[in-house]
Short mmCIF file of C-alpha atoms in Angstrom, two decimals:
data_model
loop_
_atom_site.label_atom_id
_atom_site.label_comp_id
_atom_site.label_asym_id
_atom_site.label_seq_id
_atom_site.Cartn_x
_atom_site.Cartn_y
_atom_site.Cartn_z
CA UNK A 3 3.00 20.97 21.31
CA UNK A 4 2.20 17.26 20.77
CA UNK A 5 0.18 16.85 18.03
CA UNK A 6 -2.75 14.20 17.64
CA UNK A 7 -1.60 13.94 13.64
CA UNK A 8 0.04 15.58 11.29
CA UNK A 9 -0.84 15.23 7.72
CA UNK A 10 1.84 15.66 4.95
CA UNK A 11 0.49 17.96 1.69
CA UNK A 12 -2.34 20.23 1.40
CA UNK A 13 -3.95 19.29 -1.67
CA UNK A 14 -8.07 17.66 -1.63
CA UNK A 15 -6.88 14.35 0.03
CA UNK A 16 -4.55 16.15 2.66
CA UNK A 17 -6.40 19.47 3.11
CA UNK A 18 -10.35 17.31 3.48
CA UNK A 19 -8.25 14.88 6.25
CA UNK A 20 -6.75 17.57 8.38
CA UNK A 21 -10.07 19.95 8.21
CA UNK A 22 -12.20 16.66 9.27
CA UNK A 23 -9.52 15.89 11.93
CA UNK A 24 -9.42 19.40 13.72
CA UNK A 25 -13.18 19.50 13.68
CA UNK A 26 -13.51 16.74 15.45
CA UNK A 27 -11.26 18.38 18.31
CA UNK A 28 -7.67 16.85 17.54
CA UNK A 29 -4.60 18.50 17.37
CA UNK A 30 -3.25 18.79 13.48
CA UNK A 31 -0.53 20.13 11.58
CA UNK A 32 -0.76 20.31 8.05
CA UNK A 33 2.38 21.02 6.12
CA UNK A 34 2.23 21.80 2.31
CA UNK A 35 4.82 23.09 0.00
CA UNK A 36 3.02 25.40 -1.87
CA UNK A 37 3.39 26.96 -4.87
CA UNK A 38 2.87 23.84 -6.76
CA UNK A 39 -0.01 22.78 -9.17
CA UNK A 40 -1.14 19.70 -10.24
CA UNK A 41 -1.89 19.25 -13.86
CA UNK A 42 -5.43 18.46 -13.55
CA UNK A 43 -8.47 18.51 -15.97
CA UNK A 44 -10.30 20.11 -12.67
CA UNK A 45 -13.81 17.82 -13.15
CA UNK A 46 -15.78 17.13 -9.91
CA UNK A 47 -19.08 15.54 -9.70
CA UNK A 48 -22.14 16.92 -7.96
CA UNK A 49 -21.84 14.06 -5.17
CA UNK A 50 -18.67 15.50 -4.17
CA UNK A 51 -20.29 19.12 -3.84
CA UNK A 52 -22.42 17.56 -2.05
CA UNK A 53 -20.81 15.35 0.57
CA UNK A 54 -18.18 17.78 1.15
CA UNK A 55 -19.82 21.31 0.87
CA UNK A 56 -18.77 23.22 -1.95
CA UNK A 57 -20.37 25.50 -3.11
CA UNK A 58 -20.74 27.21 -6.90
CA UNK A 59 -18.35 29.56 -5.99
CA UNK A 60 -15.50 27.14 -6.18
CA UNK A 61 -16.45 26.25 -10.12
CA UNK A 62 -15.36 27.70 -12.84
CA UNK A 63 -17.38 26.18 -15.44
CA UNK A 64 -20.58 23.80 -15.50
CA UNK A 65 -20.61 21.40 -18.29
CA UNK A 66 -23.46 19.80 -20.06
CA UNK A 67 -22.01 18.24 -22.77
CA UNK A 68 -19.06 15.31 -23.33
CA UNK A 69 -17.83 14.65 -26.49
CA UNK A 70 -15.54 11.65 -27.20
CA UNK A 71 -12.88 11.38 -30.05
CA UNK A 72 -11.91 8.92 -32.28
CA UNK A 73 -8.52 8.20 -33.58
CA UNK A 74 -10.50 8.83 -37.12
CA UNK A 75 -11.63 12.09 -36.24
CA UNK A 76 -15.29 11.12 -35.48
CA UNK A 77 -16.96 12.04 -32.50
CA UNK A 78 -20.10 10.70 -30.38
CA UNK A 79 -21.56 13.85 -28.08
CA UNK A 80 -22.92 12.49 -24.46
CA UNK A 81 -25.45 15.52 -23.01
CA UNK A 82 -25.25 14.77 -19.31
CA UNK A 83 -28.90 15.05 -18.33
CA UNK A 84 -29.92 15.33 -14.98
CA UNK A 85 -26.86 17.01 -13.76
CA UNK A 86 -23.09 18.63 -14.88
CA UNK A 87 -20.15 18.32 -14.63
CA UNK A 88 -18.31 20.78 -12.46
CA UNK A 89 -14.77 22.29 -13.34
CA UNK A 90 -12.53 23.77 -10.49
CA UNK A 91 -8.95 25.59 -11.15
CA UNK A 92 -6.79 23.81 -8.75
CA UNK A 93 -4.48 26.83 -8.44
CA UNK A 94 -7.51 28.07 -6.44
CA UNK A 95 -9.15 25.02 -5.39
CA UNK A 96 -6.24 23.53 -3.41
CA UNK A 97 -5.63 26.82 -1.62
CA UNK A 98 -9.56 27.21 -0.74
CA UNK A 99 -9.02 23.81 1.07
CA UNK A 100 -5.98 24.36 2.65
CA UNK A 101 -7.53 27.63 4.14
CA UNK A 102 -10.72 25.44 5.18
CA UNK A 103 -8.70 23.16 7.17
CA UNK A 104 -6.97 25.98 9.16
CA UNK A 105 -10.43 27.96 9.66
CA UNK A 106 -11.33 24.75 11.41
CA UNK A 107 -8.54 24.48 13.69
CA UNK A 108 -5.64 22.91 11.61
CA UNK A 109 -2.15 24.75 12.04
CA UNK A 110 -0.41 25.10 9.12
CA UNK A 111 2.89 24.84 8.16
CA UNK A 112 4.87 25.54 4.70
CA UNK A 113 7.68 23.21 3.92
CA UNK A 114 9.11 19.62 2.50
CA UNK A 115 8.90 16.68 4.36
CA UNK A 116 11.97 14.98 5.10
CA UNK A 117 11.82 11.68 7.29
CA UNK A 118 10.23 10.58 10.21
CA UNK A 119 12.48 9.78 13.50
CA UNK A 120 11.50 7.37 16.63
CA UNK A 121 12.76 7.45 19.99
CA UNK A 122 11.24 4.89 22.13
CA UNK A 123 7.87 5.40 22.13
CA UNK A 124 7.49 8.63 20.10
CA UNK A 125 7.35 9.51 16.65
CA UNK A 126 8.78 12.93 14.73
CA UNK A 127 7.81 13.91 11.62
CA UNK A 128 11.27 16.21 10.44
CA UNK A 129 10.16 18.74 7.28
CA UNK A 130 12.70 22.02 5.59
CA UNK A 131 10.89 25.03 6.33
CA UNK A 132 10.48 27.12 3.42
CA UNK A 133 11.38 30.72 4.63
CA UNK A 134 14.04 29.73 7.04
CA UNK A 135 15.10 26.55 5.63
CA UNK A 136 15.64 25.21 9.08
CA UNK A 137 14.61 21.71 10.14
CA UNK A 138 11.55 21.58 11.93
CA UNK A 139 10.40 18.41 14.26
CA UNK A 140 6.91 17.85 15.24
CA UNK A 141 6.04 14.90 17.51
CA UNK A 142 2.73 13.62 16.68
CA UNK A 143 1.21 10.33 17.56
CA UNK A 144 0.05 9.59 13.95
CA UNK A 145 1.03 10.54 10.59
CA UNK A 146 -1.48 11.23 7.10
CA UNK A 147 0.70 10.75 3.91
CA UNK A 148 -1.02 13.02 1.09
CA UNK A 149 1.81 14.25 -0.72
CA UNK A 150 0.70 13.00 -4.04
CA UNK A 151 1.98 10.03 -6.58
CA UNK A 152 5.75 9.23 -5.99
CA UNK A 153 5.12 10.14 -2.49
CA UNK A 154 7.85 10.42 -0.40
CA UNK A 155 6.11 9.15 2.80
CA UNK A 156 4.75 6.27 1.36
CA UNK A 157 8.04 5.28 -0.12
CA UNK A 158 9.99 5.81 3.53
CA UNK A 159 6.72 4.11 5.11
CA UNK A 160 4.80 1.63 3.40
CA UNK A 161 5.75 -1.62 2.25
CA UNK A 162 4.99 -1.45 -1.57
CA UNK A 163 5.28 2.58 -1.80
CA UNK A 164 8.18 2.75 -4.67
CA UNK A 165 6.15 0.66 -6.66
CA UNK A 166 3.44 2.33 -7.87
CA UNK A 167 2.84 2.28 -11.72
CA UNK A 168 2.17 5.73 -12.76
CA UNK A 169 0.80 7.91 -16.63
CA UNK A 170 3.06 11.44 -16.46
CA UNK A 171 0.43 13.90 -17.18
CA UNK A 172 1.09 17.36 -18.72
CA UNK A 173 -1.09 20.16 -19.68
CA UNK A 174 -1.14 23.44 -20.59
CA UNK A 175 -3.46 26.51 -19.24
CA UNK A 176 -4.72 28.50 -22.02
CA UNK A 177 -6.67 31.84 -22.38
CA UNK A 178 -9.98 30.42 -23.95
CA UNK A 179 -13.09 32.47 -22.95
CA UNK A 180 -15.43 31.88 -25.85
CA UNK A 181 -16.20 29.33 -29.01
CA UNK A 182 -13.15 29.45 -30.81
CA UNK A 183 -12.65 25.88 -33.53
CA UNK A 184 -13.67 22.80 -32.33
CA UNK A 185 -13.99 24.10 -28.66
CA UNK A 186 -17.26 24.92 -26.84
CA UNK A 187 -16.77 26.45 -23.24
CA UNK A 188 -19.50 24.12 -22.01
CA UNK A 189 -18.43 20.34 -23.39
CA UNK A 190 -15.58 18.75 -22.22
CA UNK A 191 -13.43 16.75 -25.44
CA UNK A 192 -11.33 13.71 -24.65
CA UNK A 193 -9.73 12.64 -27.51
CA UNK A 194 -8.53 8.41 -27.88
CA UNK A 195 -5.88 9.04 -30.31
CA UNK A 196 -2.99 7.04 -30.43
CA UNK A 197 -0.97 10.34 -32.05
CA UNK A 198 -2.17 12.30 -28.44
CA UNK A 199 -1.38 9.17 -25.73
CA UNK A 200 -0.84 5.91 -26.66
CA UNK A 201 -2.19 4.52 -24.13
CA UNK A 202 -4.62 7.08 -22.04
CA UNK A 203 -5.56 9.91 -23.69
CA UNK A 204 -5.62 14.11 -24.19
CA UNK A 205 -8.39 16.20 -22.72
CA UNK A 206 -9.60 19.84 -23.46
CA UNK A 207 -11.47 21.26 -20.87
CA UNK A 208 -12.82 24.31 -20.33
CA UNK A 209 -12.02 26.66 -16.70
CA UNK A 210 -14.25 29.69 -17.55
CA UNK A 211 -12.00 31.96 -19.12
CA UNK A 212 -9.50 29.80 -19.38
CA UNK A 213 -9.18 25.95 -20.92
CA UNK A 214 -6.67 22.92 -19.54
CA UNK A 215 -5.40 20.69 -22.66
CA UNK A 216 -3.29 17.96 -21.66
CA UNK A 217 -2.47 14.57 -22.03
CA UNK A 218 -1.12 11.02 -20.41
CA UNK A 219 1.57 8.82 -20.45
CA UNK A 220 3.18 5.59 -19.54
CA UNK A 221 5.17 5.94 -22.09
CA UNK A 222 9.10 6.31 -21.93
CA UNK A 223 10.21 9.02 -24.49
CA UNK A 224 7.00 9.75 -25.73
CA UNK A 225 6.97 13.93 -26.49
CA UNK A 226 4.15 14.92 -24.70
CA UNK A 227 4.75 19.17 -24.93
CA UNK A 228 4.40 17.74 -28.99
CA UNK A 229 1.02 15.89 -27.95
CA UNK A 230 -0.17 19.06 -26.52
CA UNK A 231 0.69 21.21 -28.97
CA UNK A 232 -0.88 18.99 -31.58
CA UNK A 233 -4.31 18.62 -29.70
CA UNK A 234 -4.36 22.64 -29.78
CA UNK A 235 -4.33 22.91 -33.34
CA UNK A 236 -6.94 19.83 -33.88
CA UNK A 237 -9.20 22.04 -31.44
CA UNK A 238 -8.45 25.41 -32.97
CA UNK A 239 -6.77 26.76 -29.89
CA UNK A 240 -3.43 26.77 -31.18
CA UNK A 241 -3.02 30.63 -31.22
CA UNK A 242 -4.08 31.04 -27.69
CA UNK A 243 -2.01 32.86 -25.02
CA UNK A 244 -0.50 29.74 -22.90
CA UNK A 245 -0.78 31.37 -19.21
CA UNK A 246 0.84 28.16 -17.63
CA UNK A 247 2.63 24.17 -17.97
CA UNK A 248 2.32 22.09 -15.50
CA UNK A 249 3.44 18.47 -15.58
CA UNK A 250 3.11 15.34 -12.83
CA UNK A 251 2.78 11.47 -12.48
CA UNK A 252 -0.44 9.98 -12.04
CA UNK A 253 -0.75 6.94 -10.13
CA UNK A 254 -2.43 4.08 -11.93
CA UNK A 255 -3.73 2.03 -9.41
CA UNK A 256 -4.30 1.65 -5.21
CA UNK A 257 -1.48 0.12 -3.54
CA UNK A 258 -1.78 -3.00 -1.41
CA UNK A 259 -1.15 -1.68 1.31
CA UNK A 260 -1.78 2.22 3.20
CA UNK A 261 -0.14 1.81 6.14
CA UNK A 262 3.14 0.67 8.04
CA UNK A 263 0.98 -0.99 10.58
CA UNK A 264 2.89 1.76 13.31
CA UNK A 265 1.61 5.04 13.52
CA UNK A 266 1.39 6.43 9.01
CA UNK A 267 -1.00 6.00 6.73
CA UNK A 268 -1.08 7.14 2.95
CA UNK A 269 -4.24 8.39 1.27
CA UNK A 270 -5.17 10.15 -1.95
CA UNK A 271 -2.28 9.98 -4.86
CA UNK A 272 -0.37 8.32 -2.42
CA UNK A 273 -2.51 5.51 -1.86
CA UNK A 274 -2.81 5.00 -5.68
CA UNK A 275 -6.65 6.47 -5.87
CA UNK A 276 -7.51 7.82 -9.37
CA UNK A 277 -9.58 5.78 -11.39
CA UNK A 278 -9.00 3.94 -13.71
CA UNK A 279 -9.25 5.09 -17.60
CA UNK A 280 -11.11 8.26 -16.97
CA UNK A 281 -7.95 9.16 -14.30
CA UNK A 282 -10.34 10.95 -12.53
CA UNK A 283 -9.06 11.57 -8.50
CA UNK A 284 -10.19 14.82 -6.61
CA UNK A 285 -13.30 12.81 -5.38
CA UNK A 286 -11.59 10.21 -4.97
CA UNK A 287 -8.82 11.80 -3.22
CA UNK A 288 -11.25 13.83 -0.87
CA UNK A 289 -13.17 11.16 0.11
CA UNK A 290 -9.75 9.15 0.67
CA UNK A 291 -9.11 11.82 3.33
CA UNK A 292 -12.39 11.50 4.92
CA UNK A 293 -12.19 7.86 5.27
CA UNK A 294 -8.26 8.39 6.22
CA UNK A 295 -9.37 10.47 9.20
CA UNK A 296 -11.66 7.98 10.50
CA UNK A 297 -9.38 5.72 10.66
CA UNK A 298 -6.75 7.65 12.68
CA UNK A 299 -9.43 9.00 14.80
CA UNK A 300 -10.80 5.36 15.49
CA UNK A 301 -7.02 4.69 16.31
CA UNK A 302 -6.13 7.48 18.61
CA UNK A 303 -9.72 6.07 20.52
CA UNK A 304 -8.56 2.64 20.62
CA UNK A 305 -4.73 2.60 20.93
CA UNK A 306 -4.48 0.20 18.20
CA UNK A 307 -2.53 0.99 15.10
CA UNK A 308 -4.57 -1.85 13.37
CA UNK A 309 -7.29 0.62 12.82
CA UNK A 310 -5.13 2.61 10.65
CA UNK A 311 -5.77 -0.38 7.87
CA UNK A 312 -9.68 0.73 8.32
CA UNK A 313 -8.76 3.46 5.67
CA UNK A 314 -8.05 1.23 2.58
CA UNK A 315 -11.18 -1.33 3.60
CA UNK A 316 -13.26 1.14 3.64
CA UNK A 317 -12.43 2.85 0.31
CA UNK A 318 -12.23 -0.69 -1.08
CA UNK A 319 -15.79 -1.89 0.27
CA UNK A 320 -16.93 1.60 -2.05
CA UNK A 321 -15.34 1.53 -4.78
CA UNK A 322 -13.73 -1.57 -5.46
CA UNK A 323 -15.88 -2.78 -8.60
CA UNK A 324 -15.98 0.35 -9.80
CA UNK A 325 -12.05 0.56 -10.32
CA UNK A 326 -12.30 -2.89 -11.36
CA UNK A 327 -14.79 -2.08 -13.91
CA UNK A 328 -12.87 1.00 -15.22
CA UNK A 329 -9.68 -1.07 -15.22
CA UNK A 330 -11.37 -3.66 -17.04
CA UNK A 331 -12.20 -0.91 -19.86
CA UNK A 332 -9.13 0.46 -19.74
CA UNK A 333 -7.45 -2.94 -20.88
CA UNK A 334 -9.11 -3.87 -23.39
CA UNK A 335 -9.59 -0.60 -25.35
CA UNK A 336 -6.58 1.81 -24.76
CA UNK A 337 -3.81 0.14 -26.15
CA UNK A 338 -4.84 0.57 -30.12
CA UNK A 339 -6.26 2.82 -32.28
CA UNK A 340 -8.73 -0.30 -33.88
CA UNK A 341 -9.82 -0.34 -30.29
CA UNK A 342 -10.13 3.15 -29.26
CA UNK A 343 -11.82 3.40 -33.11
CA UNK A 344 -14.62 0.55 -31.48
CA UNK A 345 -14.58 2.25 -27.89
CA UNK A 346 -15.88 5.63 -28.99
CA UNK A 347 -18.32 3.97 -31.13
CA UNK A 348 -19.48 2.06 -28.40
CA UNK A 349 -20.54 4.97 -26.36
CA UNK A 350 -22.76 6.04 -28.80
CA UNK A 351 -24.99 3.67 -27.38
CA UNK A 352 -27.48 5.56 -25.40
CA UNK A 353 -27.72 2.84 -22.51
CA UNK A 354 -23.53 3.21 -22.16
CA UNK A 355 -23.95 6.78 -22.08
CA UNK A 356 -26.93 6.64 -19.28
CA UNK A 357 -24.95 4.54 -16.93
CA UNK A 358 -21.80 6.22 -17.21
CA UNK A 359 -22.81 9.50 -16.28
CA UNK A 360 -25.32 7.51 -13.49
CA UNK A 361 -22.67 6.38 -12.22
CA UNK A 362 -20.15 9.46 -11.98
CA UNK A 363 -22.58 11.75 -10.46
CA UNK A 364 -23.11 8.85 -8.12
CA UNK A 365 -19.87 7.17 -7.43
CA UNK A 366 -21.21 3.83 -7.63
CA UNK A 367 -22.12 1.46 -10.31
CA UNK A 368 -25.71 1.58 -11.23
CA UNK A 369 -28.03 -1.32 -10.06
CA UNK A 370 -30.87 0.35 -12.48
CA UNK A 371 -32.07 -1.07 -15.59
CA UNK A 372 -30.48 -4.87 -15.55
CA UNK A 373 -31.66 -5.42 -19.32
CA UNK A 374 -29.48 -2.43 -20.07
CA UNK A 375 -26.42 -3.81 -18.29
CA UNK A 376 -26.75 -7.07 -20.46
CA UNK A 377 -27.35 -5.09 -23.48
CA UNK A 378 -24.25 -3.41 -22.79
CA UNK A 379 -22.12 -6.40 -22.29
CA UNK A 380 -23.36 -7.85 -25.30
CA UNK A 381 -22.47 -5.16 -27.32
CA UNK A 382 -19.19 -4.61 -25.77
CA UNK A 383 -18.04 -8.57 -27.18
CA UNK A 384 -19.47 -7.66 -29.95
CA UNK A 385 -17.30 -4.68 -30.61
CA UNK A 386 -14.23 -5.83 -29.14
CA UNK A 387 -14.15 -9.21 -31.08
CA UNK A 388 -15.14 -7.55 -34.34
CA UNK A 389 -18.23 -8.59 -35.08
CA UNK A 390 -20.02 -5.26 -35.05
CA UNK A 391 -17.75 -2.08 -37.14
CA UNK A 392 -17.35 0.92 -35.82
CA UNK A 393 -20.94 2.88 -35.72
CA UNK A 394 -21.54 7.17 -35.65
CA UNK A 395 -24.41 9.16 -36.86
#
């Protein structure tokens, strides 16, 4: 069989591509590893519920409540009005995906991808089975890279692929059902703490019955199983029963380029798509798919691997100033504890806390309330030059 594409890993980017792909009527292989999971603080917003139909049955927890934490210990409590915050277990959320995508016509395939070979005309994608361990080659016309930060596709493929600046995250799974210390099963903590990450930060975030604490690094040598181990006893959870580790790189921003101008493309982690300071990415992963698809569809129609770039203008002409506003923050309070001290202040503001979650359920920045933008801006200078201290009730 001649395949229309074949898309490399099955996780929200990869899986949402090759499900959007074979319901539209082309041919697609998806090939996945399996058995991996992705440290991953599991939030999705109700916009992504919505624009790519999941349902409550894929969360494990609804939260209400966000509480940020200084390097000093104090805290500022966002309620997130209007809306929640919805937690998914990727060790069941990637396989509920993957299992979409072939319910829609995707065949699937479990193995590593190993190059891609031309003759002529033609293009082979060449991946290690994992139960025989035989080479397999699939011609396909195009090629979807999804295989996640460091990907191997994008670093064969794309001009600028080995260069991606990445945080290692690392978290742990823990049995956490009920109030137990500091943690609440419905408020997500993320703690700006030089002593956790000194330069992103740790997270504790509740799955149900179970909780993810972790933490990121760009670091060299930095001890982050120490990190972790530390945020569990500030949060009381240090006597829980750890059910799993999981460690991986996180990209830290979209590369230049998504495609080898030929016949691949890279999307999700392998484009470089997770935001900015919050690190968030299984939105913008999915929707990185989506708009992936498109443009290999609109190539297949037109016979003109130009179309391919479609993929990164479109998720640029979205979500451009957003990155570039979460990069901004990102910069100018991560990278000391004075600053992290004056950034968790600052979002006691009610106006910083109303356009932040506006604009996560959203996915856009707010146009609403220009007076509050300006307020905002102020009182960012303010804090960041000094001239206001550090403010809690």
């Amino acid at each position: 069989m001649i395949f229309d594409v074949v898309v490399v890993g099955g996780g929200p980017a990869g899986a949402t591509a090759a499900e959007d792909l074979a319901r539209s009527g082309k041919k697609v292989a998806l090939i996945d590893r399996e058995g991996r999971i992705k440290p991953c603080g599991g939030a999705i917003p109700p916009r992504l519920m919505k624009d790519f139909d999941i349902s409550d049955q894929q969360l494990v927890a609804k939260i209400d409540t966000a509480r940020m934490i200084s390097p000093s210990g104090r805290f500022v409590d966002i309620p997130i009005e209007d809306g929640f915050v919805g937690m998914v277990d990727r060790k069941d959320f990637d396989p509920f995906l993957r299992a979409r995508a072939e319910r829609a016509g995707a065949t699937r395939f479990t193995g590593t991808f190993l190059r891609i070979e031309r003759e002529e005309e033609k293009t082979f994608l060449v991946f290690r089975d994992k139960e025989s361990r035989e080479e397999i080659r699939l011609q396909t016309k195009y090629v979807i890279g999804a295989d996640g930060a460091r990907s191997d596709v994008a670093r064969a493929e794309v001009p600028g692929g080995d260069k991606i600046p990445y945080v290692i995250a690392y978290h742990e799974i823990i049995d956490a059902p009920m109030a137990v210390g500091n943690y609440q099963p419905n408020r997500c903590d993320v703690i700006y703490d030089g002593r956790i990450s000194p330069d992103f930060y740790g997270w504790v975030f509740p799955h149900g019955h179970t909780c993810s604490v972790g933490m990121g690094t760009g670091v060299d040598g930095f001890d982050l199983k120490q990190a972790t181990a530390d945020l569990r006893r500030m949060a009381g959870l240090e006597q829980a029963e750890t059910l799993r580790k999981e460690g991986a790189p996180i990209p830290l921003r979209p590369m230049d380029r998504w495609d080898n101008g030929r016949d691949v493309v890279v999307v999700g982690d392998a484009a470089g798509t997770v935001a900015p300071s919050s690190g968030e990415g299984i939105y913008y992963a999915m929707y990185g798919g989506r708009i992936g698809a498109m443009a290999v569809s609109a190539a297949l129609a037109s016979g003109r691997a130009s179309d391919l770039k479609l993929a990164r203008q479109m998720f640029m002409k979205d979500h451009k100033m957003t990155f570039r506003a979460l990069q901004s923050m990102q910069d100018a309070y991560y990278h000391s504890d004075e600053r992290r001290e004056r950034f968790v202040s600052l979002c006691h503001d009610v106006d910083v806390q109303k356009l932040t979650f506006e604009s996560y359920m959203n996915k856009k920045l707010t146009k609403k309330r220009p007076l509050a933008h300006i307020k905002i801006g102020i009182k960012n200078v303010a804090h960041l030059t000094g001239l206001v201290s550090p403010q809690y009730t």
